[in-house]
PDB file of C-alpha atoms in Angstrom:
ATOM      1  CA  MET H1249       4.486 136.191 -29.800  1.00 63.00           C
ATOM      2  CA  SER H1250       3.376 135.805 -33.394  1.00 82.00           C
ATOM      3  CA  TYR H1251       1.042 133.177 -34.773  1.00 93.00           C
ATOM      4  CA  VAL H1252      -1.559 132.544 -37.437  1.00 94.00           C
ATOM      5  CA  PHE H1253      -4.800 130.926 -36.272  1.00 94.00           C
ATOM      6  CA  LYS H1254      -6.195 128.186 -38.515  1.00 93.00           C
ATOM      7  CA  GLN H1255      -8.827 125.486 -38.389  1.00 94.00           C
ATOM      8  CA  SER H1256      -8.372 121.971 -39.748  1.00 94.00           C
ATOM      9  CA  LEU H1257     -11.315 120.177 -38.223  1.00 95.00           C
ATOM     10  CA  LEU H1258     -11.631 116.474 -37.623  1.00 95.00           C
ATOM     11  CA  PRO H1259     -13.810 114.755 -40.256  1.00 94.00           C
ATOM     12  CA  ILE H1260     -17.311 114.220 -38.923  1.00 91.00           C
ATOM     13  CA  ASN H1261     -17.144 110.492 -39.586  1.00 93.00           C
ATOM     14  CA  LYS H1262     -14.444 110.219 -36.884  1.00 95.00           C
ATOM     15  CA  TYR H1263     -16.494 111.943 -34.167  1.00 95.00           C
ATOM     16  CA  SER H1264     -17.790 108.648 -32.799  1.00 96.00           C
ATOM     17  CA  LEU H1265     -14.190 107.585 -32.113  1.00 97.00           C
ATOM     18  CA  LYS H1266     -12.419 110.799 -31.118  1.00 97.00           C
ATOM     19  CA  SER H1267     -15.143 113.224 -30.006  1.00 97.00           C
ATOM     20  CA  PRO H1268     -18.384 111.379 -29.242  1.00 96.00           C
ATOM     21  CA  PHE H1269     -19.921 113.766 -26.709  1.00 96.00           C
ATOM     22  CA  PRO H1270     -21.196 117.358 -26.722  1.00 95.00           C
ATOM     23  CA  MET H1271     -19.249 119.444 -24.222  1.00 95.00           C
ATOM     24  CA  THR H1272     -19.652 122.589 -22.184  1.00 96.00           C
ATOM     25  CA  ALA H1273     -16.037 123.516 -21.482  1.00 96.00           C
ATOM     26  CA  ASN H1274     -15.041 124.486 -17.940  1.00 97.00           C
ATOM     27  CA  TYR H1275     -11.250 124.185 -18.127  1.00 98.00           C
ATOM     28  CA  ILE H1276      -8.205 124.406 -20.377  1.00 98.00           C
ATOM     29  CA  THR H1277      -5.694 121.562 -20.110  1.00 98.00           C
ATOM     30  CA  VAL H1278      -2.067 122.101 -21.136  1.00 98.00           C
ATOM     31  CA  HIS H1279       0.031 119.351 -22.724  1.00 98.00           C
ATOM     32  CA  ASN H1280       3.493 119.021 -24.240  1.00 98.00           C
ATOM     33  CA  THR H1281       3.578 116.824 -27.353  1.00 98.00           C
ATOM     34  CA  ALA H1282       6.809 115.039 -26.297  1.00 97.00           C
ATOM     35  CA  ASN H1283       7.991 115.056 -29.909  1.00 98.00           C
ATOM     36  CA  ASP H1284       9.358 117.579 -32.402  1.00 97.00           C
ATOM     37  CA  ALA H1285       6.542 117.665 -34.967  1.00 98.00           C
ATOM     38  CA  SER H1286       4.989 120.946 -36.093  1.00 98.00           C
ATOM     39  CA  ALA H1287       1.391 121.871 -35.292  1.00 98.00           C
ATOM     40  CA  TYR H1288       0.462 121.157 -38.909  1.00 98.00           C
ATOM     41  CA  ASN H1289       1.898 117.645 -38.771  1.00 98.00           C
ATOM     42  CA  GLU H1290       0.335 116.985 -35.376  1.00 98.00           C
ATOM     43  CA  VAL H1291      -3.109 117.927 -36.664  1.00 98.00           C
ATOM     44  CA  ILE H1292      -2.747 116.005 -39.923  1.00 97.00           C
ATOM     45  CA  TYR H1293      -1.860 112.894 -37.908  1.00 98.00           C
ATOM     46  CA  HIS H1294      -4.676 113.560 -35.419  1.00 98.00           C
ATOM     47  CA  ASN H1295      -7.293 113.855 -38.152  1.00 97.00           C
ATOM     48  CA  ARG H1296      -6.150 110.853 -40.194  1.00 97.00           C
ATOM     49  CA  ASN H1297      -5.336 108.188 -37.610  1.00 97.00           C
ATOM     50  CA  ASP H1298      -7.789 105.746 -36.042  1.00 96.00           C
ATOM     51  CA  ASN H1299      -6.606 106.172 -32.458  1.00 96.00           C
ATOM     52  CA  GLN H1300      -9.065 107.384 -29.856  1.00 97.00           C
ATOM     53  CA  ILE H1301      -6.616 109.991 -28.519  1.00 97.00           C
ATOM     54  CA  SER H1302      -7.698 113.507 -29.444  1.00 98.00           C
ATOM     55  CA  TYR H1303      -7.363 117.159 -28.447  1.00 98.00           C
ATOM     56  CA  HIS H1304      -8.627 120.552 -29.553  1.00 98.00           C
ATOM     57  CA  VAL H1305      -5.641 122.734 -30.511  1.00 98.00           C
ATOM     58  CA  ALA H1306      -1.978 122.289 -31.470  1.00 98.00           C
ATOM     59  CA  ILE H1307       0.404 125.243 -31.161  1.00 98.00           C
ATOM     60  CA  ASP H1308       3.896 125.724 -32.546  1.00 98.00           C
ATOM     61  CA  ASP H1309       6.191 128.665 -33.190  1.00 97.00           C
ATOM     62  CA  ARG H1310       4.116 129.867 -36.147  1.00 96.00           C
ATOM     63  CA  GLU H1311       0.583 128.499 -36.020  1.00 97.00           C
ATOM     64  CA  VAL H1312      -2.329 127.786 -33.713  1.00 97.00           C
ATOM     65  CA  ILE H1313      -4.424 125.075 -35.368  1.00 97.00           C
ATOM     66  CA  GLN H1314      -7.810 124.004 -34.029  1.00 96.00           C
ATOM     67  CA  CYS H1315      -8.862 120.468 -34.923  1.00 96.00           C
ATOM     68  CA  LEU H1316     -11.964 120.036 -32.740  1.00 95.00           C
ATOM     69  CA  PRO H1317     -14.721 122.534 -31.920  1.00 94.00           C
ATOM     70  CA  PHE H1318     -14.849 123.569 -28.283  1.00 95.00           C
ATOM     71  CA  ASN H1319     -18.374 122.206 -27.883  1.00 94.00           C
ATOM     72  CA  ARG H1320     -17.139 118.631 -28.420  1.00 96.00           C
ATOM     73  CA  ASN H1321     -15.154 116.516 -25.954  1.00 97.00           C
ATOM     74  CA  ALA H1322     -11.697 115.060 -26.596  1.00 98.00           C
ATOM     75  CA  TRP H1323      -9.787 112.111 -25.123  1.00 98.00           C
ATOM     76  CA  HIS H1324      -6.629 113.829 -23.891  1.00 98.00           C
ATOM     77  CA  CYS H1325      -6.492 113.612 -20.103  1.00 98.00           C
ATOM     78  CA  GLY H1326      -6.515 109.916 -19.271  1.00 97.00           C
ATOM     79  CA  ASP H1327      -9.309 110.294 -16.709  1.00 97.00           C
ATOM     80  CA  GLY H1328     -12.001 108.292 -18.497  1.00 97.00           C
ATOM     81  CA  GLN H1329     -15.340 110.039 -18.158  1.00 97.00           C
ATOM     82  CA  GLY H1330     -13.878 112.612 -15.766  1.00 98.00           C
ATOM     83  CA  ASP H1331     -13.872 116.373 -16.147  1.00 98.00           C
ATOM     84  CA  GLY H1332     -10.532 116.384 -17.958  1.00 98.00           C
ATOM     85  CA  ASN H1333     -11.828 114.426 -20.923  1.00 98.00           C
ATOM     86  CA  ARG H1334     -15.412 115.620 -20.734  1.00 98.00           C
ATOM     87  CA  LYS H1335     -15.113 119.281 -19.720  1.00 98.00           C
ATOM     88  CA  SER H1336     -11.693 120.625 -20.756  1.00 98.00           C
ATOM     89  CA  ILE H1337     -10.160 122.087 -23.906  1.00 98.00           C
ATOM     90  CA  GLY H1338      -6.953 120.226 -24.780  1.00 98.00           C
ATOM     91  CA  ILE H1339      -3.975 122.379 -25.840  1.00 98.00           C
ATOM     92  CA  GLU H1340      -0.861 120.663 -27.240  1.00 98.00           C
ATOM     93  CA  ILE H1341       2.391 122.693 -27.243  1.00 98.00           C
ATOM     94  CA  CYS H1342       4.737 121.424 -29.955  1.00 98.00           C
ATOM     95  CA  TYR H1343       8.514 120.860 -30.145  1.00 98.00           C
ATOM     96  CA  SER H1344       8.789 119.924 -26.474  1.00 97.00           C
ATOM     97  CA  LYS H1345      11.079 116.916 -26.950  1.00 97.00           C
ATOM     98  CA  SER H1346      14.177 118.913 -27.935  1.00 96.00           C
ATOM     99  CA  GLY H1347      13.168 122.313 -26.618  1.00 95.00           C
ATOM    100  CA  GLY H1348      15.194 125.278 -27.777  1.00 96.00           C
ATOM    101  CA  ALA H1349      14.078 128.399 -29.628  1.00 96.00           C
ATOM    102  CA  ARG H1350      11.228 126.758 -31.537  1.00 97.00           C
ATOM    103  CA  TYR H1351       9.717 125.353 -28.364  1.00 98.00           C
ATOM    104  CA  GLU H1352      10.137 128.641 -26.506  1.00 97.00           C
ATOM    105  CA  ALA H1353       8.286 130.447 -29.293  1.00 97.00           C
ATOM    106  CA  ALA H1354       5.571 127.779 -29.302  1.00 98.00           C
ATOM    107  CA  GLU H1355       5.125 128.103 -25.548  1.00 98.00           C
ATOM    108  CA  GLU H1356       4.924 131.884 -25.792  1.00 97.00           C
ATOM    109  CA  ASN H1357       2.250 131.537 -28.468  1.00 97.00           C
ATOM    110  CA  ALA H1358       0.388 129.143 -26.169  1.00 98.00           C
ATOM    111  CA  VAL H1359       0.550 131.661 -23.327  1.00 98.00           C
ATOM    112  CA  HIS H1360      -1.115 134.319 -25.449  1.00 97.00           C
ATOM    113  CA  TYR H1361      -3.637 132.008 -27.084  1.00 97.00           C
ATOM    114  CA  ILE H1362      -4.731 130.602 -23.723  1.00 98.00           C
ATOM    115  CA  ALA H1363      -5.108 134.160 -22.419  1.00 97.00           C
ATOM    116  CA  THR H1364      -7.319 134.900 -25.426  1.00 96.00           C
ATOM    117  CA  LEU H1365      -9.487 131.872 -24.625  1.00 96.00           C
ATOM    118  CA  LEU H1366      -9.767 132.888 -20.977  1.00 97.00           C
ATOM    119  CA  LYS H1367     -10.962 136.317 -22.012  1.00 95.00           C
ATOM    120  CA  GLN H1368     -13.369 134.821 -24.541  1.00 93.00           C
ATOM    121  CA  PHE H1369     -14.945 132.540 -21.924  1.00 94.00           C
ATOM    122  CA  GLY H1370     -14.761 135.062 -19.085  1.00 95.00           C
ATOM    123  CA  TRP H1371     -12.481 132.797 -17.040  1.00 96.00           C
ATOM    124  CA  GLY H1372      -9.476 133.308 -14.771  1.00 97.00           C
ATOM    125  CA  VAL H1373      -6.195 131.375 -14.670  1.00 98.00           C
ATOM    126  CA  GLU H1374      -7.636 128.989 -12.085  1.00 98.00           C
ATOM    127  CA  ARG H1375      -9.325 127.282 -15.054  1.00 98.00           C
ATOM    128  CA  ILE H1376      -5.924 126.245 -16.477  1.00 98.00           C
ATOM    129  CA  LYS H1377      -4.936 122.679 -15.611  1.00 98.00           C
ATOM    130  CA  LYS H1378      -2.004 120.369 -16.314  1.00 98.00           C
ATOM    131  CA  HIS H1379      -2.574 116.951 -17.845  1.00 98.00           C
ATOM    132  CA  GLN H1380      -0.989 115.731 -14.620  1.00 98.00           C
ATOM    133  CA  ASP H1381      -3.846 117.212 -12.576  1.00 98.00           C
ATOM    134  CA  TRP H1382      -6.373 114.837 -14.123  1.00 98.00           C
ATOM    135  CA  SER H1383      -4.588 111.480 -14.265  1.00 97.00           C
ATOM    136  CA  GLY H1384      -1.125 111.887 -12.766  1.00 98.00           C
ATOM    137  CA  LYS H1385       0.695 111.630 -16.088  1.00 98.00           C
ATOM    138  CA  TYR H1386       3.930 113.624 -16.129  1.00 98.00           C
ATOM    139  CA  CYS H1387       2.719 116.200 -18.638  1.00 98.00           C
ATOM    140  CA  PRO H1388       3.407 118.931 -19.749  1.00 98.00           C
ATOM    141  CA  HIS H1389       6.806 117.290 -19.301  1.00 98.00           C
ATOM    142  CA  ARG H1390       9.103 120.172 -20.286  1.00 98.00           C
ATOM    143  CA  ILE H1391       7.318 122.736 -18.142  1.00 98.00           C
ATOM    144  CA  LEU H1392       7.401 120.299 -15.211  1.00 98.00           C
ATOM    145  CA  ASP H1393      11.055 119.354 -15.804  1.00 97.00           C
ATOM    146  CA  GLU H1394      11.967 123.027 -15.580  1.00 97.00           C
ATOM    147  CA  ASN H1395       9.697 123.636 -12.574  1.00 98.00           C
ATOM    148  CA  ARG H1396       7.849 126.421 -14.403  1.00 98.00           C
ATOM    149  CA  TRP H1397       4.164 125.595 -14.025  1.00 98.00           C
ATOM    150  CA  GLU H1398       3.394 128.484 -11.692  1.00 98.00           C
ATOM    151  CA  SER H1399       5.451 130.900 -13.784  1.00 98.00           C
ATOM    152  CA  PHE H1400       3.669 129.643 -16.909  1.00 98.00           C
ATOM    153  CA  LYS H1401       0.322 130.506 -15.328  1.00 98.00           C
ATOM    154  CA  GLY H1402       1.765 133.844 -14.247  1.00 98.00           C
ATOM    155  CA  ARG H1403       2.671 134.643 -17.847  1.00 98.00           C
ATOM    156  CA  VAL H1404      -0.866 133.773 -18.923  1.00 98.00           C
ATOM    157  CA  GLN H1405      -2.196 136.079 -16.192  1.00 98.00           C
ATOM    158  CA  SER H1406       0.009 138.920 -17.462  1.00 97.00           C
ATOM    159  CA  ALA H1407      -1.192 138.358 -21.027  1.00 96.00           C
ATOM    160  CA  LEU H1408      -4.797 138.271 -19.829  1.00 97.00           C
ATOM    161  CA  ASP H1409      -4.297 141.492 -17.851  1.00 96.00           C
ATOM    162  CA  ALA H1410      -2.965 143.167 -20.998  1.00 95.00           C
ATOM    163  CA  LEU H1411      -6.000 141.999 -22.989  1.00 93.00           C
ATOM    164  CA  ASN H1412      -8.371 143.261 -20.328  1.00 93.00           C
ATOM    165  CA  LYS H1413      -6.760 146.706 -20.445  1.00 91.00           C
ATOM    166  CA  GLN H1414      -7.382 147.075 -24.160  1.00 80.00           C
ATOM    167  CA  PRO H1415     -10.301 149.365 -25.018  1.00 72.00           C
ATOM    168  CA  ILE H1416     -13.272 147.499 -26.427  1.00 57.00           C
ATOM    169  CA  LEU H1417     -14.459 149.325 -29.511  1.00 53.00           C
ATOM    170  CA  LYS H1418     -16.786 146.604 -30.744  1.00 50.00           C
ATOM    171  CA  GLU H1419     -17.188 142.942 -30.014  1.00 46.00           C
ATOM    172  CA  ALA H1420     -15.529 140.797 -32.662  1.00 45.00           C
ATOM    173  CA  THR H1421     -18.727 138.851 -33.209  1.00 43.00           C
ATOM    174  CA  GLN H1422     -20.502 142.118 -34.054  1.00 49.00           C
ATOM    175  CA  ILE H1423     -18.117 143.307 -36.745  1.00 52.00           C
ATOM    176  CA  ASP H1424     -20.008 143.451 -40.030  1.00 64.00           C
ATOM    177  CA  PHE H1425     -18.298 141.526 -42.804  1.00 68.00           C
ATOM    178  CA  LEU H1426     -21.538 140.521 -44.517  1.00 78.00           C
ATOM    179  CA  THR H1427     -24.747 142.189 -45.597  1.00 82.00           C
ATOM    180  CA  SER H1428     -28.015 140.915 -44.177  1.00 84.00           C
ATOM    181  CA  THR H1429     -28.673 139.195 -47.506  1.00 85.00           C
ATOM    182  CA  GLY H1430     -25.252 137.526 -47.401  1.00 82.00           C
ATOM    183  CA  ARG H1431     -25.894 136.235 -43.888  1.00 90.00           C
ATOM    184  CA  ALA H1432     -29.263 134.821 -44.870  1.00 90.00           C
ATOM    185  CA  GLU H1433     -27.796 133.068 -47.908  1.00 89.00           C
ATOM    186  CA  ILE H1434     -24.959 131.459 -45.924  1.00 90.00           C
ATOM    187  CA  ARG H1435     -27.339 130.355 -43.161  1.00 91.00           C
ATOM    188  CA  ALA H1436     -29.549 128.748 -45.793  1.00 91.00           C
ATOM    189  CA  LEU H1437     -26.484 127.042 -47.295  1.00 90.00           C
ATOM    190  CA  LEU H1438     -25.427 125.665 -43.902  1.00 90.00           C
ATOM    191  CA  LYS H1439     -28.907 124.268 -43.256  1.00 92.00           C
ATOM    192  CA  LYS H1440     -28.900 122.521 -46.633  1.00 90.00           C
ATOM    193  CA  ALA H1441     -25.397 121.160 -45.986  1.00 88.00           C
ATOM    194  CA  ARG H1442     -26.491 119.904 -42.577  1.00 91.00           C
ATOM    195  CA  ASP H1443     -29.550 118.156 -44.032  1.00 90.00           C
ATOM    196  CA  LYS H1444     -27.284 116.440 -46.567  1.00 88.00           C
ATOM    197  CA  ASN H1445     -24.889 115.356 -43.760  1.00 86.00           C
ATOM    198  CA  ILE H1446     -22.043 117.506 -45.077  1.00 86.00           C
ATOM    199  CA  ILE H1447     -21.805 119.149 -41.653  1.00 85.00           C
ATOM    200  CA  ASN H1448     -22.809 117.738 -38.280  1.00 85.00           C
ATOM    201  CA  LYS H1449     -26.531 117.861 -37.501  1.00 84.00           C
ATOM    202  CA  ALA H1450     -26.044 117.741 -33.746  1.00 82.00           C
ATOM    203  CA  ILE H1451     -23.795 120.813 -33.768  1.00 85.00           C
ATOM    204  CA  HIS H1452     -25.359 122.940 -36.499  1.00 87.00           C
ATOM    205  CA  THR H1453     -28.955 123.176 -35.312  1.00 91.00           C
ATOM    206  CA  ASP H1454     -31.227 125.934 -36.607  1.00 91.00           C
ATOM    207  CA  LYS H1455     -30.863 127.706 -33.274  1.00 89.00           C
ATOM    208  CA  GLU H1456     -27.038 127.580 -33.388  1.00 88.00           C
ATOM    209  CA  ILE H1457     -26.856 128.645 -37.041  1.00 91.00           C
ATOM    210  CA  GLU H1458     -28.937 131.729 -36.273  1.00 91.00           C
ATOM    211  CA  LYS H1459     -26.444 132.658 -33.515  1.00 86.00           C
ATOM    212  CA  TYR H1460     -23.362 132.491 -35.753  1.00 84.00           C
ATOM    213  CA  GLY H1461     -21.570 135.776 -36.336  1.00 83.00           C
ATOM    214  CA  ASP H1462     -20.065 136.774 -39.648  1.00 82.00           C
ATOM    215  CA  ILE H1463     -16.657 135.184 -38.979  1.00 78.00           C
ATOM    216  CA  GLN H1464     -18.250 131.833 -38.069  1.00 82.00           C
ATOM    217  CA  LEU H1465     -20.562 131.968 -41.066  1.00 85.00           C
ATOM    218  CA  LEU H1466     -17.684 132.601 -43.457  1.00 81.00           C
ATOM    219  CA  SER H1467     -15.571 129.881 -41.828  1.00 77.00           C
ATOM    220  CA  TYR H1468     -18.328 127.268 -42.045  1.00 82.00           C
ATOM    221  CA  GLN H1469     -19.173 128.331 -45.590  1.00 84.00           C
ATOM    222  CA  ALA H1470     -15.557 127.635 -46.576  1.00 77.00           C
ATOM    223  CA  ALA H1471     -15.702 124.249 -44.817  1.00 79.00           C
ATOM    224  CA  VAL H1472     -18.873 123.297 -46.688  1.00 79.00           C
ATOM    225  CA  ILE H1473     -17.388 124.288 -50.033  1.00 75.00           C
ATOM    226  CA  ASN H1474     -14.178 122.364 -49.296  1.00 72.00           C
ATOM    227  CA  ARG H1475     -16.032 119.215 -48.232  1.00 75.00           C
ATOM    228  CA  THR H1476     -18.380 119.411 -51.217  1.00 73.00           C
ATOM    229  CA  PHE H1477     -15.454 119.434 -53.655  1.00 63.00           C
ATOM    230  CA  GLN H1478     -13.776 116.578 -51.783  1.00 59.00           C
ATOM    231  CA  GLU H1479     -16.751 114.298 -52.311  1.00 53.00           C
TER     232      GLU H1479
END
């Protein structure tokens, strides 16, 4: 298992099509992409096309790329306004068409990333669902073809158990990367960016901005700078 986590978020002007609703996640839904594109190419296509289909994260043998925030819904389960589309985080595992070493590495990365999410949300493996569970679609096709769904969940459980055994020195959200002055300046920047519609008003409320830890503040600061230069 070895991956780099990145964000390449959907442009806000496409939210009405691909992610129109706020979401409180209750599940994680696993998909296979059924093609041989990398996570980078999957996300580039996701963010640029005008199809309604959407998801939250694409994972390959090298990268985990988030393209939607977890507090927004995605259209990935085929169940209309059901809990799959409205209450689950969509995870796409890449390279599933041909399989082989790249797919195996991508799936292993997915196992560990999903375990990380479960720990983050305080969930157990019962929160993991197949696309098939929501609408009957034969997905994740490779895992189903190889009759490995239960073993896949077992691997996630083992990864979660390992995470839970690690000593907690300090919560990640409490690690100090910024001074108090730096935090205040970035929060002020985010509020100005929100008021100018550079970032989403519905997501980045004053209350939410005040909750952001240093990692989130730095990430959103970078997003604001990037979008400002793109205009």
